[in-house]
Amino acid sequence: MEDENQGKPRISSVWIIILVIGGILILGDLNRRMADARHLDQDARALETEVARLETESADLLTQVAEATGDIAVYEWAHEEGGMIQPGEVLVVPVGPSDTIPDATPTPAPSLEQPSNWEVWWALLFGK
């Protein structure tokens, strides 16, 4: 029986423990890498959504800029808000009635004098 085991190299229990520990470390590293990859995929999806939203917002803003710089928009603003007129037009600015009675300014209520800190403590500890 001893002759059969002499030809084969014997693996000691120390080497088996080292291999098991090495395998556990390798599996732990692979697990960490897979978790990192999962987080990166989630971040990539979130960024893709954000990019799509920003592209839509950019397109909307470009449309607004194009509309605001158009001749019709400039004419409407100048005529309605800018107070500008075309040749041959008459500018009419409505003025409010001058006989209005101004609102009376309310008199402020007299403020109560706040007691000092020592008076508050005196009242709390000994009553008033």
Phi, psi and omega in degrees: 000324178291331181293328181291321183279343183290330182283334182264139176287139183264132179269125182280162181292336178295316179294324178295317179296318179298317179295319179295315179297318177298318178297319178296318179296319179294317178296321177297318179294318178297320179297318179297318179295321178294321178295318177298318179296321178296316178296320179296321177296318178296317178296321180296318178296319179296319179292323177297319178296316179296319179297317179297318179296317181292326177295319177296316179297320179297317179297319178297318180293322177296322177296317179296320179295317180297319179291321183288332181266001178288159183298321182294316181294319179295317179298315181296317180295314182297323183283318187271314186255329184279345180072024180262153182230159175275158176301133180096348178267159178243129180276125179243122179245111180291139179243138180290162180297144184269350183266022180284145179270126179292148179295139179288138178281122182292141178281136181290143179290144179297133182276142178282140181285130180282134177289154179286168184298319182293328178291323177295314180295320179300317180292323180290320185278319188245357183080166185252000000 
